[in-house]
PDB file of C-alpha atoms in Angstrom:
ATOM      1  CA  MET A   1     119.425 174.916  44.102  1.00 40.00           C
ATOM      2  CA  LYS A   2     118.257 175.645  41.041  1.00 43.00           C
ATOM      3  CA  ALA A   3     116.412 173.402  38.775  1.00 44.00           C
ATOM      4  CA  LYS A   4     118.116 171.933  35.679  1.00 44.00           C
ATOM      5  CA  GLN A   5     116.644 173.617  32.473  1.00 48.00           C
ATOM      6  CA  HIS A   6     116.297 171.704  29.555  1.00 47.00           C
ATOM      7  CA  ASN A   7     117.617 172.797  26.159  1.00 67.00           C
ATOM      8  CA  HIS A   8     115.833 170.269  23.806  1.00 79.00           C
ATOM      9  CA  ILE A   9     113.801 171.817  20.691  1.00 85.00           C
ATOM     10  CA  GLY A  10     110.459 171.206  22.784  1.00 89.00           C
ATOM     11  CA  SER A  11     111.235 172.812  25.651  1.00 87.00           C
ATOM     12  CA  VAL A  12     112.386 175.916  23.979  1.00 88.00           C
ATOM     13  CA  ILE A  13     109.174 176.048  22.040  1.00 92.00           C
ATOM     14  CA  GLN A  14     107.132 175.358  25.186  1.00 93.00           C
ATOM     15  CA  ARG A  15     108.926 178.227  27.087  1.00 90.00           C
ATOM     16  CA  ILE A  16     108.114 180.899  24.202  1.00 91.00           C
ATOM     17  CA  ALA A  17     104.530 179.787  23.967  1.00 94.00           C
ATOM     18  CA  LYS A  18     104.481 180.428  27.767  1.00 93.00           C
ATOM     19  CA  GLN A  19     106.037 183.382  27.674  1.00 92.00           C
ATOM     20  CA  LYS A  20     103.570 184.815  24.648  1.00 91.00           C
ATOM     21  CA  GLY A  21     100.731 183.362  26.980  1.00 94.00           C
ATOM     22  CA  ILE A  22      99.540 180.972  24.239  1.00 94.00           C
ATOM     23  CA  SER A  23      98.087 177.849  25.647  1.00 95.00           C
ATOM     24  CA  ASN A  24      98.252 174.221  23.989  1.00 94.00           C
ATOM     25  CA  VAL A  25      94.734 174.605  22.696  1.00 95.00           C
ATOM     26  CA  GLU A  26      95.537 178.165  21.004  1.00 95.00           C
ATOM     27  CA  LEU A  27      99.050 176.540  19.638  1.00 95.00           C
ATOM     28  CA  ALA A  28      97.366 173.655  18.379  1.00 95.00           C
ATOM     29  CA  HIS A  29      94.654 175.703  16.501  1.00 95.00           C
ATOM     30  CA  ARG A  30      97.633 177.995  15.185  1.00 94.00           C
ATOM     31  CA  ILE A  31      99.361 174.871  13.507  1.00 94.00           C
ATOM     32  CA  SER A  32      96.281 172.930  13.016  1.00 92.00           C
ATOM     33  CA  CYS A  33      97.272 169.802  15.194  1.00 93.00           C
ATOM     34  CA  SER A  34      95.492 168.305  18.204  1.00 94.00           C
ATOM     35  CA  THR A  35      96.739 169.446  21.885  1.00 93.00           C
ATOM     36  CA  ALA A  36      97.794 165.877  22.429  1.00 95.00           C
ATOM     37  CA  ASN A  37     100.505 166.647  19.711  1.00 94.00           C
ATOM     38  CA  VAL A  38     101.371 170.049  21.030  1.00 95.00           C
ATOM     39  CA  SER A  39     102.410 168.072  24.623  1.00 94.00           C
ATOM     40  CA  LYS A  40     104.521 165.697  22.506  1.00 94.00           C
ATOM     41  CA  ILE A  41     106.328 168.472  20.514  1.00 93.00           C
ATOM     42  CA  TYR A  42     107.040 169.832  23.673  1.00 93.00           C
ATOM     43  CA  ARG A  43     108.792 166.833  25.085  1.00 91.00           C
ATOM     44  CA  LYS A  44     110.628 166.208  21.392  1.00 85.00           C
ATOM     45  CA  PRO A  45     114.186 166.237  21.305  1.00 81.00           C
ATOM     46  CA  SER A  46     114.282 167.055  17.415  1.00 82.00           C
ATOM     47  CA  ILE A  47     111.745 168.782  15.041  1.00 84.00           C
ATOM     48  CA  ASP A  48     111.458 168.732  11.308  1.00 85.00           C
ATOM     49  CA  THR A  49     112.078 172.054   9.710  1.00 82.00           C
ATOM     50  CA  ASP A  50     108.732 172.356   8.164  1.00 83.00           C
ATOM     51  CA  LEU A  51     107.151 172.051  11.661  1.00 88.00           C
ATOM     52  CA  LEU A  52     109.671 174.048  13.164  1.00 87.00           C
ATOM     53  CA  PHE A  53     108.936 176.980  10.570  1.00 87.00           C
ATOM     54  CA  ARG A  54     104.957 176.589  11.115  1.00 89.00           C
ATOM     55  CA  ILE A  55     105.326 177.013  14.836  1.00 93.00           C
ATOM     56  CA  ALA A  56     107.821 180.122  14.408  1.00 90.00           C
ATOM     57  CA  LYS A  57     105.085 181.843  12.193  1.00 89.00           C
ATOM     58  CA  SER A  58     102.439 181.133  14.876  1.00 92.00           C
ATOM     59  CA  LEU A  59     104.077 182.317  17.558  1.00 92.00           C
ATOM     60  CA  GLU A  60     105.256 185.101  15.640  1.00 89.00           C
ATOM     61  CA  VAL A  61     108.826 185.060  16.286  1.00 87.00           C
ATOM     62  CA  PRO A  62     111.685 184.517  13.896  1.00 83.00           C
ATOM     63  CA  VAL A  63     112.988 180.967  13.699  1.00 81.00           C
ATOM     64  CA  SER A  64     116.517 182.312  14.925  1.00 77.00           C
ATOM     65  CA  VAL A  65     114.375 182.627  18.130  1.00 79.00           C
ATOM     66  CA  PHE A  66     114.923 178.669  18.823  1.00 77.00           C
ATOM     67  CA  PHE A  67     118.632 179.046  18.869  1.00 72.00           C
ATOM     68  CA  GLU A  68     119.117 181.770  20.530  1.00 67.00           C
ATOM     69  CA  ASN A  69     121.383 181.577  23.816  1.00 61.00           C
ATOM     70  CA  GLU A  70     121.986 177.936  23.228  1.00 53.00           C
ATOM     71  CA  THR A  71     125.371 176.355  23.960  1.00 46.00           C
ATOM     72  CA  HIS A  72     124.519 173.712  21.304  1.00 46.00           C
ATOM     73  CA  ILE A  73     122.370 173.772  18.514  1.00 47.00           C
ATOM     74  CA  PRO A  74     119.139 171.661  18.918  1.00 47.00           C
ATOM     75  CA  LEU A  75     118.726 168.655  16.421  1.00 47.00           C
ATOM     76  CA  VAL A  76     116.481 169.780  13.577  1.00 52.00           C
ATOM     77  CA  LYS A  77     115.634 167.312  10.513  1.00 52.00           C
ATOM     78  CA  PHE A  78     116.614 169.281   7.444  1.00 53.00           C
ATOM     79  CA  ARG A  79     114.390 168.048   5.160  1.00 57.00           C
ATOM     80  CA  LEU A  80     113.846 170.830   2.569  1.00 60.00           C
ATOM     81  CA  ASP A  81     113.705 170.787  -1.320  1.00 64.00           C
ATOM     82  CA  GLU A  82     114.565 173.317  -3.480  1.00 68.00           C
ATOM     83  CA  ASP A  83     111.217 175.218  -3.219  1.00 69.00           C
ATOM     84  CA  GLN A  84     110.699 174.851   0.430  1.00 67.00           C
ATOM     85  CA  PHE A  85     114.317 176.618   1.051  1.00 68.00           C
ATOM     86  CA  ARG A  86     113.402 179.519  -0.885  1.00 69.00           C
ATOM     87  CA  ASP A  87     110.169 180.110   0.824  1.00 69.00           C
ATOM     88  CA  VAL A  88     112.367 179.775   3.979  1.00 65.00           C
ATOM     89  CA  THR A  89     114.813 182.128   3.156  1.00 66.00           C
ATOM     90  CA  SER A  90     112.334 184.430   1.975  1.00 68.00           C
ATOM     91  CA  SER A  91     110.761 184.764   5.270  1.00 64.00           C
ATOM     92  CA  LEU A  92     113.622 185.647   6.929  1.00 64.00           C
ATOM     93  CA  SER A  93     113.672 189.098   7.876  1.00 62.00           C
ATOM     94  CA  ASP A  94     116.871 190.338   7.964  1.00 65.00           C
ATOM     95  CA  LEU A  95     120.440 189.319   7.087  1.00 67.00           C
ATOM     96  CA  SER A  96     121.539 187.960  10.400  1.00 72.00           C
ATOM     97  CA  GLU A  97     118.970 185.492  10.300  1.00 70.00           C
ATOM     98  CA  LEU A  98     120.164 183.941   7.154  1.00 70.00           C
ATOM     99  CA  VAL A  99     123.630 183.873   8.571  1.00 76.00           C
ATOM    100  CA  LEU A 100     122.116 181.892  11.336  1.00 76.00           C
ATOM    101  CA  LEU A 101     120.426 179.339   8.994  1.00 74.00           C
ATOM    102  CA  LEU A 102     123.247 179.026   7.103  1.00 75.00           C
ATOM    103  CA  LYS A 103     125.511 178.439  10.141  1.00 76.00           C
ATOM    104  CA  ILE A 104     122.892 175.939  11.393  1.00 75.00           C
ATOM    105  CA  LEU A 105     123.128 173.824   8.111  1.00 73.00           C
ATOM    106  CA  LEU A 106     126.740 174.026   8.070  1.00 71.00           C
ATOM    107  CA  SER A 107     127.184 172.615  11.670  1.00 69.00           C
ATOM    108  CA  LEU A 108     124.217 169.599  10.969  1.00 66.00           C
ATOM    109  CA  PHE A 109     126.303 169.093   7.639  1.00 63.00           C
ATOM    110  CA  ASN A 110     129.868 168.607   9.147  1.00 62.00           C
ATOM    111  CA  LYS A 111     128.284 166.614  12.027  1.00 57.00           C
ATOM    112  CA  GLY A 112     126.670 164.468   9.518  1.00 52.00           C
ATOM    113  CA  TYR A 113     129.514 164.146   7.724  1.00 47.00           C
ATOM    114  CA  SER A 114     131.938 163.547  10.752  1.00 47.00           C
ATOM    115  CA  ASP A 115     129.645 160.761  11.830  1.00 46.00           C
ATOM    116  CA  GLY A 116     129.621 159.087   8.473  1.00 47.00           C
ATOM    117  CA  GLY A 117     126.217 160.272   7.438  1.00 45.00           C
TER     118      GLY A 117
END
């Protein structure tokens, strides 16, 4: 029997780091945190956008890779001011990443709106 695969955002980050041969120590160094915090990130079901973009940059992957092949969108806590949003969108490598980001934002907005948030 195949083990159940976790689909929360932390496990996706851990899988990508492992695929790239990046240790917890190296990732911690790249995102300026402790190895204990990296372990906590791997267990997180949600993550702040600022941290997610720092991790994507440190792993040298587009942020959209964290949402590929998912049947649901992992929970990401969006807290971006106008300047941060401009920085994020200017770092997207192509139009498809921008479209994916907009779909994610729309999905989160609709979920929050329908939940009364």
